[in-house]
C-alpha positions as a Python dict, from the first residue, in 0.01 Angstrom:
ca = {
    (1, 'M'): (0, 0, 0),
    (2, 'R'): (146, -173, -273),
    (3, 'D'): (450, -76, -491),
    (4, 'V'): (310, -183, -872),
    (5, 'I'): (-20, -236, -993),
    (6, 'I'): (7, -404, -1335),
    (7, 'I'): (-287, -327, -1579),
    (8, 'G'): (-308, -598, -1838),
    (9, 'S'): (-206, -970, -1879),
    (10, 'G'): (-47, -997, -2200),
    (11, 'P'): (315, -1064, -2297),
    (12, 'A'): (383, -697, -2169),
    (13, 'G'): (187, -706, -1855),
    (14, 'W'): (323, -1070, -1735),
    (15, 'T'): (664, -983, -1845),
    (16, 'A'): (664, -658, -1608),
    (17, 'A'): (511, -896, -1353),
    (18, 'I'): (796, -1135, -1373),
    (19, 'Y'): (1063, -841, -1350),
    (20, 'A'): (869, -646, -1069),
    (21, 'A'): (809, -962, -877),
    (22, 'R'): (1194, -1032, -885),
    (23, 'A'): (1287, -688, -749),
    (24, 'N'): (1078, -786, -460),
    (25, 'L'): (790, -502, -549),
    (26, 'S'): (531, -739, -492),
    (27, 'P'): (316, -655, -801),
    (28, 'V'): (-28, -700, -827),
    (29, 'V'): (-158, -788, -1195),
    (30, 'V'): (-510, -725, -1263),
    (31, 'A'): (-574, -951, -1575),
    (32, 'S'): (-948, -895, -1656),
    (33, 'Q'): (-1233, -1134, -1589),
    (34, 'V'): (-1258, -1250, -1966),
    (35, 'E'): (-960, -1146, -2158),
    (36, 'V'): (-671, -1288, -1931),
    (37, 'G'): (-362, -1341, -2187),
    (38, 'G'): (-438, -1078, -2428),
    (39, 'E'): (-455, -1152, -2804),
    (40, 'L'): (-193, -1425, -2809),
    (41, 'M'): (-502, -1654, -2648),
    (42, 'N'): (-683, -1628, -2958),
    (43, 'T'): (-312, -1721, -3166),
    (44, 'T'): (-252, -2081, -3259),
    (45, 'E'): (105, -2124, -3349),
    (46, 'V'): (363, -1859, -3245),
    (47, 'E'): (660, -1944, -3429),
    (48, 'N'): (895, -1625, -3393),
    (49, 'F'): (913, -1594, -3005),
    (50, 'P'): (1259, -1706, -2924),
    (51, 'G'): (1300, -2010, -2706),
    (52, 'F'): (1072, -2205, -2916),
    (53, 'P'): (1209, -2378, -3239),
    (54, 'E'): (925, -2596, -3272),
    (55, 'A'): (654, -2326, -3223),
    (56, 'V'): (448, -2281, -2914),
    (57, 'M'): (51, -2206, -2886),
    (58, 'G'): (-20, -1843, -2800),
    (59, 'P'): (-256, -1983, -2486),
    (60, 'D'): (68, -2199, -2370),
    (61, 'L'): (298, -1947, -2389),
    (62, 'M'): (73, -1704, -2205),
    (63, 'A'): (21, -1969, -1931),
    (64, 'K'): (399, -2027, -1908),
    (65, 'M'): (443, -1657, -1846),
    (66, 'Q'): (193, -1622, -1594),
    (67, 'Q'): (315, -1925, -1414),
    (68, 'Q'): (673, -1753, -1404),
    (69, 'A'): (546, -1431, -1252),
    (70, 'E'): (351, -1618, -999),
    (71, 'R'): (657, -1829, -906),
    (72, 'F'): (823, -1491, -805),
    (73, 'G'): (547, -1375, -582),
    (74, 'A'): (314, -1166, -844),
    (75, 'E'): (-61, -1204, -734),
    (76, 'V'): (-304, -1205, -1001),
    (77, 'V'): (-651, -1036, -955),
    (78, 'Y'): (-923, -1174, -1215),
    (79, 'D'): (-1116, -862, -1244),
    (80, 'D'): (-1134, -552, -1467),
    (81, 'A'): (-1029, -186, -1389),
    (82, 'T'): (-1318, 43, -1445),
    (83, 'A'): (-1170, 352, -1314),
    (84, 'L'): (-829, 527, -1214),
    (85, 'D'): (-697, 798, -1029),
    (86, 'L'): (-328, 869, -1110),
    (87, 'A'): (-291, 1206, -1039),
    (88, 'G'): (-115, 1190, -676),
    (89, 'D'): (171, 1020, -516),
    (90, 'V'): (-66, 716, -433),
    (91, 'K'): (-257, 575, -754),
    (92, 'S'): (-573, 393, -715),
    (93, 'V'): (-721, 145, -951),
    (94, 'T'): (-1092, 82, -892),
    (95, 'L'): (-1242, -295, -993),
    (96, 'G'): (-1534, -395, -1170),
    (97, 'S'): (-1642, -544, -808),
    (98, 'G'): (-1595, -200, -647),
    (99, 'E'): (-1296, -284, -468),
    (100, 'T'): (-995, -10, -499),
    (101, 'L'): (-619, -113, -521),
    (102, 'E'): (-392, 168, -406),
    (103, 'A'): (0, 141, -523),
    (104, 'R'): (322, 388, -572),
    (105, 'T'): (303, 326, -932),
    (106, 'V'): (78, 154, -1199),
    (107, 'I'): (207, -15, -1511),
    (108, 'F'): (-71, 20, -1794),
    (109, 'A'): (-15, -266, -2018),
    (110, 'T'): (-394, -319, -2170),
    (111, 'G'): (-299, -413, -2533),
    (112, 'S'): (-539, -330, -2820),
    (113, 'A'): (-888, -429, -2924),
    (114, 'Y'): (-1029, -598, -3239),
    (115, 'R'): (-1112, -358, -3469),
    (116, 'K'): (-1472, -378, -3626),
    (117, 'L'): (-1588, -341, -3988),
    (118, 'G'): (-1856, -70, -3900),
    (119, 'V'): (-2139, -239, -4097),
    (120, 'P'): (-2486, -254, -3984),
    (121, 'R'): (-2590, -566, -3774),
    (122, 'E'): (-2231, -647, -3693),
    (123, 'D'): (-2282, -681, -3317),
    (124, 'E'): (-2596, -835, -3370),
    (125, 'L'): (-2466, -1133, -3575),
    (126, 'S'): (-2165, -1179, -3373),
    (127, 'G'): (-2117, -1542, -3257),
    (128, 'H'): (-2405, -1612, -3510),
    (129, 'G'): (-2167, -1613, -3809),
    (130, 'V'): (-1962, -1320, -3756),
    (131, 'S'): (-1628, -1402, -3568),
    (132, 'W'): (-1265, -1216, -3453),
    (133, 'C'): (-1136, -1538, -3345),
    (134, 'A'): (-1040, -1829, -3567),
    (135, 'T'): (-888, -2030, -3302),
    (136, 'C'): (-1213, -1998, -3086),
    (137, 'D'): (-1472, -2024, -3376),
    (138, 'G'): (-1304, -2227, -3676),
    (139, 'F'): (-1430, -2583, -3551),
    (140, 'F'): (-1780, -2477, -3583),
    (141, 'F'): (-1750, -2414, -3977),
    (142, 'R'): (-1622, -2742, -4062),
    (143, 'D'): (-1695, -2807, -4446),
    (144, 'K'): (-1846, -2452, -4468),
    (145, 'T'): (-1788, -2191, -4691),
    (146, 'I'): (-1634, -1884, -4513),
    (147, 'A'): (-1437, -1565, -4556),
    (148, 'V'): (-1194, -1354, -4358),
    (149, 'V'): (-1147, -1004, -4399),
    (150, 'G'): (-806, -845, -4384),
    (151, 'G'): (-476, -815, -4539),
    (152, 'G'): (-206, -825, -4271),
    (153, 'D'): (-45, -1153, -4083),
    (154, 'S'): (-324, -1203, -3886),
    (155, 'A'): (-567, -1228, -4157),
    (156, 'M'): (-312, -1442, -4364),
    (157, 'E'): (-279, -1654, -4034),
    (158, 'E'): (-645, -1676, -3994),
    (159, 'A'): (-725, -1794, -4359),
    (160, 'T'): (-461, -2063, -4345),
    (161, 'F'): (-600, -2181, -3998),
    (162, 'L'): (-930, -2220, -4091),
    (163, 'T'): (-873, -2411, -4406),
    (164, 'K'): (-839, -2726, -4163),
    (165, 'F'): (-1194, -2666, -4123),
    (166, 'A'): (-1361, -2507, -4394),
    (167, 'S'): (-1410, -2621, -4762),
    (168, 'K'): (-1358, -2264, -4880),
    (169, 'V'): (-1178, -1962, -4764),
    (170, 'Y'): (-1215, -1625, -4918),
    (171, 'L'): (-973, -1375, -4853),
    (172, 'I'): (-1103, -1046, -4887),
    (173, 'H'): (-884, -728, -4899),
    (174, 'R'): (-1006, -364, -4972),
    (175, 'R'): (-668, -315, -5193),
    (176, 'D'): (-469, -481, -5453),
    (177, 'E'): (-184, -580, -5217),
    (178, 'F'): (-116, -765, -4878),
    (179, 'R'): (63, -568, -4600),
    (180, 'A'): (148, -918, -4436),
    (181, 'S'): (513, -1056, -4430),
    (182, 'K'): (611, -1218, -4758),
    (183, 'I'): (623, -1578, -4557),
    (184, 'M'): (259, -1527, -4441),
    (185, 'Q'): (145, -1418, -4789),
    (186, 'Q'): (305, -1711, -4973),
    (187, 'R'): (139, -1972, -4735),
    (188, 'A'): (-196, -1819, -4808),
    (189, 'F'): (-133, -1805, -5193),
    (190, 'D'): (5, -2179, -5198),
    (191, 'N'): (-318, -2301, -5018),
    (192, 'D'): (-571, -2449, -5280),
    (193, 'K'): (-875, -2368, -5062),
    (194, 'I'): (-817, -2010, -5019),
    (195, 'E'): (-901, -1760, -5275),
    (196, 'V'): (-813, -1379, -5279),
    (197, 'V'): (-1081, -1133, -5366),
    (198, 'W'): (-869, -788, -5445),
    (199, 'N'): (-1010, -433, -5394),
    (200, 'T'): (-1330, -545, -5207),
    (201, 'E'): (-1495, -418, -4887),
    (202, 'I'): (-1795, -559, -4689),
    (203, 'A'): (-2093, -356, -4766),
    (204, 'E'): (-2365, -527, -4597),
    (205, 'L'): (-2439, -845, -4420),
    (206, 'Q'): (-2703, -1080, -4487),
    (207, 'G'): (-2919, -1337, -4252),
    (208, 'A'): (-3177, -1305, -3999),
    (209, 'S'): (-3087, -1536, -3698),
    (210, 'G'): (-2757, -1599, -3873),
    (211, 'L'): (-2505, -1477, -4112),
    (212, 'T'): (-2594, -1633, -4473),
    (213, 'G'): (-2368, -1414, -4679),
    (214, 'V'): (-2229, -1047, -4763),
    (215, 'V'): (-2270, -793, -5025),
    (216, 'L'): (-1925, -712, -5127),
    (217, 'R'): (-1820, -385, -5286),
    (218, 'D'): (-1557, -313, -5549),
    (219, 'T'): (-1329, -22, -5395),
    (220, 'V'): (-1214, 74, -5744),
    (221, 'T'): (-1559, 67, -5935),
    (222, 'G'): (-1818, 64, -5661),
    (223, 'E'): (-2009, -210, -5819),
    (224, 'T'): (-2173, -442, -5539),
    (225, 'R'): (-2228, -812, -5584),
    (226, 'E'): (-2351, -1094, -5346),
    (227, 'L'): (-2150, -1371, -5187),
    (228, 'A'): (-2308, -1676, -5014),
    (229, 'L'): (-2110, -1751, -4669),
    (230, 'D'): (-2148, -1972, -4357),
    (231, 'G'): (-1892, -1753, -4165),
    (232, 'L'): (-1682, -1451, -4171),
    (233, 'F'): (-1371, -1370, -3948),
    (234, 'V'): (-1286, -1030, -3929),
    (235, 'A'): (-889, -948, -3880),
    (236, 'I'): (-867, -581, -4008),
    (237, 'G'): (-633, -448, -3723),
    (238, 'N'): (-667, -354, -3355),
    (239, 'D'): (-715, -3, -3140),
    (240, 'P'): (-509, 65, -2835),
    (241, 'R'): (-710, 0, -2523),
    (242, 'T'): (-680, 366, -2381),
    (243, 'H'): (-1015, 450, -2304),
    (244, 'L'): (-945, 456, -1905),
    (245, 'V'): (-659, 705, -1969),
    (246, 'H'): (-809, 979, -2228),
    (247, 'D'): (-813, 1239, -1993),
    (248, 'T'): (-545, 1153, -1802),
    (249, 'L'): (-256, 1040, -1999),
    (250, 'D'): (-85, 1183, -2321),
    (251, 'L'): (-191, 1036, -2623),
    (252, 'T'): (-15, 997, -2961),
    (253, 'V'): (-161, 1097, -3312),
    (254, 'D'): (-185, 714, -3346),
    (255, 'G'): (-395, 727, -3018),
    (256, 'T'): (-136, 507, -2836),
    (257, 'I'): (-12, 628, -2473),
    (258, 'A'): (284, 892, -2539),
    (259, 'V'): (614, 785, -2348),
    (260, 'D'): (955, 967, -2296),
    (261, 'G'): (1170, 832, -2573),
    (262, 'R'): (1264, 451, -2519),
    (263, 'S'): (1150, 465, -2175),
    (264, 'S'): (806, 385, -2065),
    (265, 'R'): (746, 678, -1849),
    (266, 'T'): (435, 839, -1938),
    (267, 'S'): (332, 1206, -1860),
    (268, 'V'): (243, 1152, -1541),
    (269, 'P'): (493, 1066, -1275),
    (270, 'G'): (485, 746, -1126),
    (271, 'V'): (268, 577, -1436),
    (272, 'F'): (423, 339, -1707),
    (273, 'A'): (308, 182, -1985),
    (274, 'A'): (406, -99, -2231),
    (275, 'G'): (320, -318, -2484),
    (276, 'D'): (98, -290, -2785),
    (277, 'V'): (-85, 27, -2587),
    (278, 'I'): (219, 224, -2667),
    (279, 'D'): (313, 55, -3000),
    (280, 'P'): (167, 137, -3320),
    (281, 'S'): (438, -2, -3556),
    (282, 'Y'): (570, -329, -3467),
    (283, 'R'): (304, -497, -3231),
    (284, 'Q'): (488, -836, -3211),
    (285, 'A'): (459, -1044, -2890),
    (286, 'V'): (856, -1025, -2818),
    (287, 'T'): (842, -634, -2836),
    (288, 'A'): (571, -618, -2595),
    (289, 'A'): (766, -843, -2342),
    (290, 'A'): (1041, -638, -2376),
    (291, 'S'): (846, -318, -2347),
    (292, 'G'): (719, -487, -2004),
    (293, 'T'): (1078, -536, -1907),
    (294, 'V'): (1153, -168, -1950),
    (295, 'A'): (824, -14, -1765),
    (296, 'A'): (939, -273, -1444),
    (297, 'L'): (1282, -141, -1437),
    (298, 'D'): (1164, 217, -1479),
    (299, 'A'): (907, 146, -1206),
    (300, 'E'): (1193, 3, -991),
    (301, 'H'): (1397, 294, -1045),
    (302, 'Y'): (1146, 559, -987),
    (303, 'L'): (1050, 376, -651),
    (304, 'A'): (1406, 362, -549),
    (305, 'A'): (1443, 775, -616),
    (306, 'L'): (1141, 807, -402),
    (307, 'D'): (1276, 586, -102),
    (308, 'D'): (1617, 778, -139),
    (309, 'A'): (1440, 1108, -110),
    (310, 'T'): (1230, 996, 180),
    (311, 'H'): (1552, 866, 383),
    (312, 'A'): (1789, 1152, 287),
    (313, 'T'): (1866, 1374, 611),
    (314, 'P'): (1796, 1730, 580),
    (315, 'E'): (2183, 1812, 569),
    (316, 'A'): (2204, 1592, 257),
    (317, 'V'): (1895, 1758, 100),
    (318, 'T'): (2060, 2107, 172),
    (319, 'A'): (2376, 2002, 7),
}
């Protein structure tokens, strides 16, 4: 029987593992088979995480967090959680391999998933000109014409990063202003390779075996036009990964896991949540890490209370 199972390996999951391990709770981290490290594995320079004045690459930051967690004794399982049983005092997590892990507490830190455009053939052309990861695929578009869809910080960062490879980068946004931070916007505006296309959405993807262009729709007039492209990078946001707990934990109107105030306590005793899966607003690496701290401390306090109740004498309980 374990004390803590942590599902997820982003900043929230690794930070929870660090704190839980230092509290001698011997946590096991279910880190996934293919998405170890969360979204920061697809991020270039992280400039706003405290302690790195010269910036740090996202994958490097995640590797350091994992090393720190393992240094204190956290166990890492490279598999995916496929089913949960959270109802009783003993929680169980079933893995893709068929193995079942049991623990007295679970910390849910699964983060969020890339949001798709929802146009025909999007999945078909994924990896054939359509991508959600500039750092993964940017190299393949050297001296090509590409586009980035989105208006937030991620879209600005991806567009700016892709200018290292592409000869031209269109930045397509369905509104007439970005929601990105001012500094990120300015970097895009100041880059000669980037051309902003306002009030526009992707209506259609073109190309047989690979992307050759898109059909753009003006969100004001409804008019359409074609744009030849070699690549399209989608950066329109993320959705919390809550599919495993839709029928188990209470969710908010934003689709995130509901927690009690500033705590990480969910609607089920002994189950805690942290990171982007509870945060529809800030969604920063540092806030996710802080949230992982809260979850580990909440789990530690919960376990201590259980142990106190178990070891209490009948006289003490009556009193």
